[in-house]
C-alpha positions as YAML, in Angstrom:
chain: A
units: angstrom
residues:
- id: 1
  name: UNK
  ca: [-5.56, 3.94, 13.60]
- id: 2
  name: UNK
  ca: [-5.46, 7.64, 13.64]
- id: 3
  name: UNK
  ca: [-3.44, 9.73, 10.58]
- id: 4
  name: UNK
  ca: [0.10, 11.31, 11.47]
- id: 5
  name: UNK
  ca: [0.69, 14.20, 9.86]
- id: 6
  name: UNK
  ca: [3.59, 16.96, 10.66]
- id: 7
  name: UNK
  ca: [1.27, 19.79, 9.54]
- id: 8
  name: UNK
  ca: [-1.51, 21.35, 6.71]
- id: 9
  name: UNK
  ca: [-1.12, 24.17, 4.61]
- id: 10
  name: UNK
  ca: [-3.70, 25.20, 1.63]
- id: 11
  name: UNK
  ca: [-2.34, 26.56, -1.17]
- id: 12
  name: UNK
  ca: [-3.73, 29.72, -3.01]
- id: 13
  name: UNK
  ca: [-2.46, 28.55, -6.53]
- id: 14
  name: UNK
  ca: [-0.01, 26.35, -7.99]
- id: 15
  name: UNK
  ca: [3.11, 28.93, -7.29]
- id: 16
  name: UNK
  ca: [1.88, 28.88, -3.63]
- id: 17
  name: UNK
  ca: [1.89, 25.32, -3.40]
- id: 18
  name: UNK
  ca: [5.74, 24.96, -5.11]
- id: 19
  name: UNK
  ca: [6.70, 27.30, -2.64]
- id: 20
  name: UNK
  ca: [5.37, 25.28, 0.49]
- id: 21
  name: UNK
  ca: [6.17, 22.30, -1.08]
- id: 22
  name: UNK
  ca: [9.85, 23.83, -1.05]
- id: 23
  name: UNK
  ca: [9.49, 24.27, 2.55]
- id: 24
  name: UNK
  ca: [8.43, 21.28, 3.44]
- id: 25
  name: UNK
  ca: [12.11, 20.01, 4.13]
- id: 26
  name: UNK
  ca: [11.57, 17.11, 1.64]
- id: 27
  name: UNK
  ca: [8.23, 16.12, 3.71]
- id: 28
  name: UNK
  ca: [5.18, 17.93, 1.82]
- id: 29
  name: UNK
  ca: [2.76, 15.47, 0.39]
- id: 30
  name: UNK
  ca: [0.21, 16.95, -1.86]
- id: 31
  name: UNK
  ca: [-3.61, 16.45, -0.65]
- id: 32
  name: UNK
  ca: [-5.96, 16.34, -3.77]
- id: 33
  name: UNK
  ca: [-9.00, 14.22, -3.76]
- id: 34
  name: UNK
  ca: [-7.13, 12.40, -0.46]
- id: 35
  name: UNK
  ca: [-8.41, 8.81, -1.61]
- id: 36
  name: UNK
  ca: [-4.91, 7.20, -1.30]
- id: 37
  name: UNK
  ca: [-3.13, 9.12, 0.46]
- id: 38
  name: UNK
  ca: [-5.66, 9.47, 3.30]
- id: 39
  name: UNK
  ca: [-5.42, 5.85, 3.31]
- id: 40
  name: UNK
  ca: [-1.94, 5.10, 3.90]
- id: 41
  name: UNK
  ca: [-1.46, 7.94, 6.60]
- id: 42
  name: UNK
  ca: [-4.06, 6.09, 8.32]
- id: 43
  name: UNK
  ca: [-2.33, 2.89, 8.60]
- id: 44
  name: UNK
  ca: [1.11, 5.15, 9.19]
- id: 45
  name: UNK
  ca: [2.35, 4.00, 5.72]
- id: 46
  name: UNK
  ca: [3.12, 7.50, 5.41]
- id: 47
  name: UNK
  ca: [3.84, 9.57, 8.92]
- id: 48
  name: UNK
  ca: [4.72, 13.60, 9.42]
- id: 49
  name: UNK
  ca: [3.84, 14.82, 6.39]
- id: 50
  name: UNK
  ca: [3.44, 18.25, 5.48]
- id: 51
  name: UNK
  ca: [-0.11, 18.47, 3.56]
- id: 52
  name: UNK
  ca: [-0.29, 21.01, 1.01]
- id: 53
  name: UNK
  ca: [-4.01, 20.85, 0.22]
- id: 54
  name: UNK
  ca: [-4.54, 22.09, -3.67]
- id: 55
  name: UNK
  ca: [-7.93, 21.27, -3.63]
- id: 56
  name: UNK
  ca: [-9.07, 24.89, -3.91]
- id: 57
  name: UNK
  ca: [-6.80, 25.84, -6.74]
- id: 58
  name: UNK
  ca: [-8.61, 27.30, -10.04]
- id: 59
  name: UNK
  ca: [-8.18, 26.31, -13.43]
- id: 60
  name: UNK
  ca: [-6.69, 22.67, -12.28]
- id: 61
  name: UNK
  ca: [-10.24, 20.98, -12.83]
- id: 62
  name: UNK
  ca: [-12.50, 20.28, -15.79]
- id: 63
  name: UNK
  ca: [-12.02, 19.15, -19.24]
- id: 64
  name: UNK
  ca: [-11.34, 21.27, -22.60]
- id: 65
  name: UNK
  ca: [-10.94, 20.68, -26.00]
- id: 66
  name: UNK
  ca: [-7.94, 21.64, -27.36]
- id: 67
  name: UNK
  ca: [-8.40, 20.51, -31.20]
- id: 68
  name: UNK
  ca: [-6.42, 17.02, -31.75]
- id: 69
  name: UNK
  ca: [-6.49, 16.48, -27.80]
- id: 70
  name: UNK
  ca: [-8.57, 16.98, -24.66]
- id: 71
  name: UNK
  ca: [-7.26, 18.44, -21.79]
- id: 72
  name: UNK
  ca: [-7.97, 17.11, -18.20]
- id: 73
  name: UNK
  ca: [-7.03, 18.77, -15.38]
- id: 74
  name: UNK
  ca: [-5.34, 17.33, -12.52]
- id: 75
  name: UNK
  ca: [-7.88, 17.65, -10.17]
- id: 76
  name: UNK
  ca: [-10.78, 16.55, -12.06]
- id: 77
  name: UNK
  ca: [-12.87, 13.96, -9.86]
- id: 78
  name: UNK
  ca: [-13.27, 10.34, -11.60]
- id: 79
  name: UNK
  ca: [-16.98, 10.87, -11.33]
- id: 80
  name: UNK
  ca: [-16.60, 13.62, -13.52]
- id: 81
  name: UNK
  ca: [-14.42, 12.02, -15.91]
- id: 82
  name: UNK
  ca: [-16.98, 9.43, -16.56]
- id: 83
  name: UNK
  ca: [-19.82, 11.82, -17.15]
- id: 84
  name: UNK
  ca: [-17.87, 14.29, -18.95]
- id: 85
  name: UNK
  ca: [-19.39, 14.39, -22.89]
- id: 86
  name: UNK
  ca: [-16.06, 15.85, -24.54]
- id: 87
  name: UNK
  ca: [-14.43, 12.37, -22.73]
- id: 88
  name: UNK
  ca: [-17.33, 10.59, -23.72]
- id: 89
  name: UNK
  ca: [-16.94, 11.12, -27.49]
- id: 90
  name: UNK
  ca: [-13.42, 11.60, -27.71]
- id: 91
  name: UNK
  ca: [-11.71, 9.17, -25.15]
- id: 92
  name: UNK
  ca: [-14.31, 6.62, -24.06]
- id: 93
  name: UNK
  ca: [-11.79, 4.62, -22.39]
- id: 94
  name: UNK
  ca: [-11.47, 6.83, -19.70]
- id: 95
  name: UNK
  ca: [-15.24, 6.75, -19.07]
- id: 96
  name: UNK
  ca: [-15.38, 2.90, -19.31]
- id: 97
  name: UNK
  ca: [-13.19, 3.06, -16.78]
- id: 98
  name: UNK
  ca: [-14.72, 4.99, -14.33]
- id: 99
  name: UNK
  ca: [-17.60, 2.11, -13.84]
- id: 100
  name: UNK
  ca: [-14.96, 0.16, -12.80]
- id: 101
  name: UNK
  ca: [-12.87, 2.19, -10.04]
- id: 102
  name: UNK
  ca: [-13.84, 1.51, -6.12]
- id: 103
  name: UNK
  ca: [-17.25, 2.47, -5.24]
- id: 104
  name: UNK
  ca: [-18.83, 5.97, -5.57]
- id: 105
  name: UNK
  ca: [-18.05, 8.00, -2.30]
- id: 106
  name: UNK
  ca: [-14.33, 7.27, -3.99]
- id: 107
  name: UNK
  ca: [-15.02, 8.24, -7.52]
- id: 108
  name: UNK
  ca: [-17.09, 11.64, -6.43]
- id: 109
  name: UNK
  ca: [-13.91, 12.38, -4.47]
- id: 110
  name: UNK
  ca: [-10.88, 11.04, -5.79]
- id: 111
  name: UNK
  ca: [-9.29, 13.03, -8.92]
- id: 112
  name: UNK
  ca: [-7.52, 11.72, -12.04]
- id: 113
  name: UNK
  ca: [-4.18, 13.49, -11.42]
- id: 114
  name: UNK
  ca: [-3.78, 12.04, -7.81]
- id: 115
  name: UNK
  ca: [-4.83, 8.31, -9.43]
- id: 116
  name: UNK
  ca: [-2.14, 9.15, -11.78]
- id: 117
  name: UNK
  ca: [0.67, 10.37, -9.18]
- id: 118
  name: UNK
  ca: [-0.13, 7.69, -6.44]
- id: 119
  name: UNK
  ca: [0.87, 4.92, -9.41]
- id: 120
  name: UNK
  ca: [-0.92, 1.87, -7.82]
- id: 121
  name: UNK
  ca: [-0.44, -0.88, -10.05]
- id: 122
  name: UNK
  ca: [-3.59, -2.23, -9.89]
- id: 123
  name: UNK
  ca: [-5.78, 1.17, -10.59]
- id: 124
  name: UNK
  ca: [-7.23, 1.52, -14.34]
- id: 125
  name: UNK
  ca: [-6.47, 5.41, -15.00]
- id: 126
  name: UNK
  ca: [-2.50, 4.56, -15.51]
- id: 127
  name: UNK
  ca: [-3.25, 1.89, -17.89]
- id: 128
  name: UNK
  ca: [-5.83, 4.33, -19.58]
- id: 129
  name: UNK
  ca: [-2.96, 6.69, -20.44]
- id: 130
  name: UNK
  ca: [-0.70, 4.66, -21.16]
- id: 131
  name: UNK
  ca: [-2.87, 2.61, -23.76]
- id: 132
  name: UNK
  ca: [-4.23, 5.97, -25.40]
- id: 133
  name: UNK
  ca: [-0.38, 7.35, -25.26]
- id: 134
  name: UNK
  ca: [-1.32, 10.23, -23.02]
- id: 135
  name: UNK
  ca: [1.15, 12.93, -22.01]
- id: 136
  name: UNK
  ca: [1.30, 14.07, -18.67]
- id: 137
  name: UNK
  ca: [1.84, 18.28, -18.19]
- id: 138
  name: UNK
  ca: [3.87, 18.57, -14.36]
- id: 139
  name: UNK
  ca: [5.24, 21.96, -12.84]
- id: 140
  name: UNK
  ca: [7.92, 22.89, -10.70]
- id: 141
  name: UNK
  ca: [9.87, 25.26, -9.45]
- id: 142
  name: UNK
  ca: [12.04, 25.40, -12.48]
- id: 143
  name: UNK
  ca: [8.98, 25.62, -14.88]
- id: 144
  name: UNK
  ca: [7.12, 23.22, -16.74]
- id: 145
  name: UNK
  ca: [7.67, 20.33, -18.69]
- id: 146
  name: UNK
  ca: [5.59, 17.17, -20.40]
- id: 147
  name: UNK
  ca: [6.29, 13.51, -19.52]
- id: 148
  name: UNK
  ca: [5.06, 10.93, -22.07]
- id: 149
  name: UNK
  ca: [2.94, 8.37, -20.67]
- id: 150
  name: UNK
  ca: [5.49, 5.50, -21.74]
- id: 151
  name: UNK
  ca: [8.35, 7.19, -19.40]
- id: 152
  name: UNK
  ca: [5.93, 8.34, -16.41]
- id: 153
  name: UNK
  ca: [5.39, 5.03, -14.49]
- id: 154
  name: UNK
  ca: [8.74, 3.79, -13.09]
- id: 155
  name: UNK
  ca: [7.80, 1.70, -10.24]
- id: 156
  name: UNK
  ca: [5.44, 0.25, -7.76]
- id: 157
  name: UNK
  ca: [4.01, 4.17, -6.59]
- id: 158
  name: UNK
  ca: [6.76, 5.74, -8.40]
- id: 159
  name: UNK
  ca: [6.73, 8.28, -11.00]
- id: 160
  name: UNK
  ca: [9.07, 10.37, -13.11]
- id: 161
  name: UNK
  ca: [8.04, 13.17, -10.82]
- id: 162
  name: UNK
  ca: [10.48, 14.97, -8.66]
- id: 163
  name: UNK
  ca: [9.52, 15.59, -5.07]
- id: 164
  name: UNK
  ca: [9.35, 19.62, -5.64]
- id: 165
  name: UNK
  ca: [6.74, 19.19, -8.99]
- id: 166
  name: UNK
  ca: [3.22, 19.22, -9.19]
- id: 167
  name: UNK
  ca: [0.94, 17.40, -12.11]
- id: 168
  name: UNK
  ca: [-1.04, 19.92, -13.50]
- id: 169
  name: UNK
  ca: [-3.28, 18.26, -16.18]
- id: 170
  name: UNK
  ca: [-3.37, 15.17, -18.68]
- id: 171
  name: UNK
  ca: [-3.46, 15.36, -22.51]
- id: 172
  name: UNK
  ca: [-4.82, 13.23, -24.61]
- id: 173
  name: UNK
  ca: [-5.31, 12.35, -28.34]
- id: 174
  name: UNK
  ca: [-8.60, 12.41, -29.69]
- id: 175
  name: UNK
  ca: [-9.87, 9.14, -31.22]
- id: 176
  name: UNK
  ca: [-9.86, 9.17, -34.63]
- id: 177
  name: UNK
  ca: [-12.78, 8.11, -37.10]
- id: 178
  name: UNK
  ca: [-13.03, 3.94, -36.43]
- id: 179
  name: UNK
  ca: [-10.92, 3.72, -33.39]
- id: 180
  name: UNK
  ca: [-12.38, 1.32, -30.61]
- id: 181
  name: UNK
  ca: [-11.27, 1.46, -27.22]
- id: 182
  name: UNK
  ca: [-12.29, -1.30, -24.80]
- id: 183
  name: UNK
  ca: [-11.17, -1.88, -21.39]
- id: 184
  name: UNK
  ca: [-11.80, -5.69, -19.80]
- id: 185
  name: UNK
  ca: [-10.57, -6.70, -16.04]
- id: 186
  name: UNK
  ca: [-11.84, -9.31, -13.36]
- id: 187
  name: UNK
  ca: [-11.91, -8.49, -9.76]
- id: 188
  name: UNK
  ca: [-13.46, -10.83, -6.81]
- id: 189
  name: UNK
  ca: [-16.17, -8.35, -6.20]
- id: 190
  name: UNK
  ca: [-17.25, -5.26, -7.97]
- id: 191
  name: UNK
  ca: [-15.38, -2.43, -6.52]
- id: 192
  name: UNK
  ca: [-12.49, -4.63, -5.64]
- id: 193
  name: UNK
  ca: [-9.30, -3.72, -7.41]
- id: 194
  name: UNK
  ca: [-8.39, -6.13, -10.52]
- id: 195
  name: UNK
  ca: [-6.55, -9.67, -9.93]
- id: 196
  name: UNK
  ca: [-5.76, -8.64, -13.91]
- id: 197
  name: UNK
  ca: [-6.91, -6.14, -16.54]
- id: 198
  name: UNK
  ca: [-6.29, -4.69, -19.94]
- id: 199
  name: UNK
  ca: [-6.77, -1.42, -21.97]
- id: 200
  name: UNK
  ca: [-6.70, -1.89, -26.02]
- id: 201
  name: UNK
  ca: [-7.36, 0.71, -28.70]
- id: 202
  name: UNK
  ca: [-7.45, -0.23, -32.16]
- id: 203
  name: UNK
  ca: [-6.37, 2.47, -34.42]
- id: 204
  name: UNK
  ca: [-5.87, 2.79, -38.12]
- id: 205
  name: UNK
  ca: [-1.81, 2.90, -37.06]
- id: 206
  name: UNK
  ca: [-2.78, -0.61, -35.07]
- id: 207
  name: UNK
  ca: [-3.19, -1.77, -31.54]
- id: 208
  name: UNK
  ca: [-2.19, -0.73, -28.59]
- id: 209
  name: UNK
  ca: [-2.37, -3.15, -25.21]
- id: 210
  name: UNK
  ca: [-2.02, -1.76, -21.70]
- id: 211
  name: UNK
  ca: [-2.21, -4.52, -19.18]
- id: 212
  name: UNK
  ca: [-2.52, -3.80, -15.14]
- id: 213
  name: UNK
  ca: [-2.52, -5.87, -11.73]
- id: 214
  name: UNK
  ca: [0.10, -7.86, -13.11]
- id: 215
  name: UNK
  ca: [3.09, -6.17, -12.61]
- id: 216
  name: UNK
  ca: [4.93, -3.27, -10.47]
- id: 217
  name: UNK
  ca: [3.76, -0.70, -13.06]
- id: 218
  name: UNK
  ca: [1.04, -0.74, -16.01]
- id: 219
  name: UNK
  ca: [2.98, -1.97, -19.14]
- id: 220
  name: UNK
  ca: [2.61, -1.41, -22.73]
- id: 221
  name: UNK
  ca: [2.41, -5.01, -23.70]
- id: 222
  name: UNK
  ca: [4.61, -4.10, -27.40]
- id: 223
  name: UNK
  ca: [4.98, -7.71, -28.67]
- id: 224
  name: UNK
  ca: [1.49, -8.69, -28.27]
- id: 225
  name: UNK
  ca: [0.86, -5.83, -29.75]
- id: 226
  name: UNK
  ca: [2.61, -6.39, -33.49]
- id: 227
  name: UNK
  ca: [0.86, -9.91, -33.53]
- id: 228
  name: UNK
  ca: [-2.20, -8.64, -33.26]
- id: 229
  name: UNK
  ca: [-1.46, -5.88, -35.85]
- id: 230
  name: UNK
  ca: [-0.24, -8.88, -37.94]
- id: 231
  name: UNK
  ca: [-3.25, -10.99, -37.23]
- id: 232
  name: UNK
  ca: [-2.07, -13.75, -34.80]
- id: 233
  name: UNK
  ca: [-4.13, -13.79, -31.78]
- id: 234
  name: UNK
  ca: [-2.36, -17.27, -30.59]
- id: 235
  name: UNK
  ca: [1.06, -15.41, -31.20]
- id: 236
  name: UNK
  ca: [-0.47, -11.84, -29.07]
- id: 237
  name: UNK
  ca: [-1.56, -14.30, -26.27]
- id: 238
  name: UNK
  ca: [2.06, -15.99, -26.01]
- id: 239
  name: UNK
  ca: [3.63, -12.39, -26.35]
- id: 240
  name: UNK
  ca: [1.85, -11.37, -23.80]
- id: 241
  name: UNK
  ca: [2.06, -14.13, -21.02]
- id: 242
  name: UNK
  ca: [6.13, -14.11, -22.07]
- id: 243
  name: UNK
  ca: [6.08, -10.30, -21.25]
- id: 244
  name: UNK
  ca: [4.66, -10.48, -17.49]
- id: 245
  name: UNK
  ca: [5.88, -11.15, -14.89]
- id: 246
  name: UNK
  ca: [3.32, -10.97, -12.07]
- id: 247
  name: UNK
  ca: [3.29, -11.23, -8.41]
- id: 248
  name: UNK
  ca: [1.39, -14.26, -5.86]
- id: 249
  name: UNK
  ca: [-0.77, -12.74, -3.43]
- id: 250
  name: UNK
  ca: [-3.83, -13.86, -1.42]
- id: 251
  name: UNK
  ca: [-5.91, -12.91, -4.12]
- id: 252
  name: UNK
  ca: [-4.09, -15.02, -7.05]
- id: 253
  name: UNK
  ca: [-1.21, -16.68, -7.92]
- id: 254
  name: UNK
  ca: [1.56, -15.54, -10.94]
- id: 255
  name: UNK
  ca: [-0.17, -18.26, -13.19]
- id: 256
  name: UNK
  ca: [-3.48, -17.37, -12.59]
- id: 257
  name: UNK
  ca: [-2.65, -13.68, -13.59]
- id: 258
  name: UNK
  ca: [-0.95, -14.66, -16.85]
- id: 259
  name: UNK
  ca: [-3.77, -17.25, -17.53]
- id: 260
  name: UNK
  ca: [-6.41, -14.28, -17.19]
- id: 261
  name: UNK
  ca: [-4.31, -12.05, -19.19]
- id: 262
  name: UNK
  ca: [-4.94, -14.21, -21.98]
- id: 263
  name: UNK
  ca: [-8.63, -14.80, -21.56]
- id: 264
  name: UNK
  ca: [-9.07, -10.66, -21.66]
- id: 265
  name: UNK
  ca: [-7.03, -10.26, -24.19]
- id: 266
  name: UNK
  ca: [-9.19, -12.66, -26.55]
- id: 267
  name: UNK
  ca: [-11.77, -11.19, -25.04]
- id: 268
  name: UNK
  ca: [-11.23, -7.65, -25.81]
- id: 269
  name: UNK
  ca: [-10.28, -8.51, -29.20]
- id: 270
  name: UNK
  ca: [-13.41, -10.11, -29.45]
- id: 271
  name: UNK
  ca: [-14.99, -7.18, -28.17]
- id: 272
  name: UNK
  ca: [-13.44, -4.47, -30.62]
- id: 273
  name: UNK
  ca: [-14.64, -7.08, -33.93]
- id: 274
  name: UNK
  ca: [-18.17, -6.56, -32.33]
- id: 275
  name: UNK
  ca: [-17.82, -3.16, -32.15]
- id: 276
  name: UNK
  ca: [-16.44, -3.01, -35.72]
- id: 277
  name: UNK
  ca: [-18.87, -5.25, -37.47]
...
């Protein structure tokens, strides 16, 4: 099936691209890495959009180190995510879960900030952020402003975006000295998106548990979280199953989700004591 769109526009900057965006009449889309949103104007999920390709614009890529955080722009491509050594030493999560996203002619094209925008439930970078308590760095046409990761993700594909604002870059808190960040997920077949996954970080403050594929939005799993800073693995594993409430698809049942959630979560425990010892 061939893509529908109402017209394509590249913007010089991120002024230009408010500006067309404000033209759009409520129907500009903005064209990135084009991974998802490609996608779904191919199967007319999404018809007569105005495409306002920011591609091109400078300073919206790469990865600097701003003292207690990095800074990732928008348009950063996965692949360079995962081989970035600043992310690397500083936020290893993010590269762990590069390995894990589609297959590579997606991760050499696709860029954080669209992974971030698009909101699929079932993709690792939301859980990433959410896990390492990220802030996300958006601009309109009224200025700018930073969303907390916690209040970004509102529903299946939505975000705390507004139509006329663009996401401009991701910061993130450096690990500290001892932290461990492991992320664990099963999928049928590599490349396949997760039937259920998890992102934990062990900090000196304690855990935090971001769990995906099982629910409209990547959630912060806050129960399971205090029993495992109080030591109770059987109490983090109830928490947590009592806490989602996934959906039955063709790939796996409800149960099945909330069973795996459990297994990765003892897993990933498991994991971060290795890494510790």
């Amino acid at each position: 099936m061939k893509a529908s769109a109402g017209g394509y526009a590249r913007a010089r900057d991120v002024r230009h691209a408010l500006d067309l965006l404000a033209a759009s009449d409520g129907m500009g889309r903005i064209l990135a890495g084009g991974q998802s949103l490609v996608a779904a104007m191919n199967m007319r999920l999404s018809e007569g959009d105005m495409l306002v390709d920011i591609s091109r614009i400078d300073g919206l890529a790469g990865v600097t180190d701003e003292g207690a955080v990095l800074r990732i722009g928008a348009l950063t491509r996965h692949a360079d995510v995962g081989a970035d050594p600043l992310v690397r030493a500083h936020a290893p999560l993010l590269s762990a879960a590069v390995d894990h996203i589609a297959h590579a002619a997606i991760r050499n094209r696709g860029t954080i900030g669209g992974a971030l925008a698009h909101a699929d439930p079932a993709a690792e970078f939301p859980a990433c952020i959410l896990a390492l308590g990220a802030t996300l760095h958006a601009e309109g046409p009224e200025g700018t402003r930073e969303i907390a990761a916690e209040d970004f993700f509102q529903d299946v594909f939505t975000t705390a975006l507004a139509e006329d604002e663009i996401l401009t870059a991701v910061t993130i808190p450096k690990a500290e000295t001892g932290e461990v960040q492991v992320l664990e997920e099963v999928a049928r077949r590599s490349g396949d998106y997760a039937l259920a996954g998890m992102c934990l970080v062990k900090r000196s403050a304690g855990h935090r548990l971001a769990v995906f594929s099982v629910g409209p939005t990547p959630l912060l799993a806050t129960d399971a979280m205090a029993a495992l800073d109080a030591g109770d693995m059987d109490g983090a594993v109830a928490a947590l199953k009592d806490a989602l409430d996934p959906p039955s698809d063709t790939q796996a049942s409800a149960a099945y989700r909330k069973h795996l959630a459990g297994v990765l979560l003892r897993r990933a425990v498991a994991r971060i004591g290795e890494q510790q010892a």
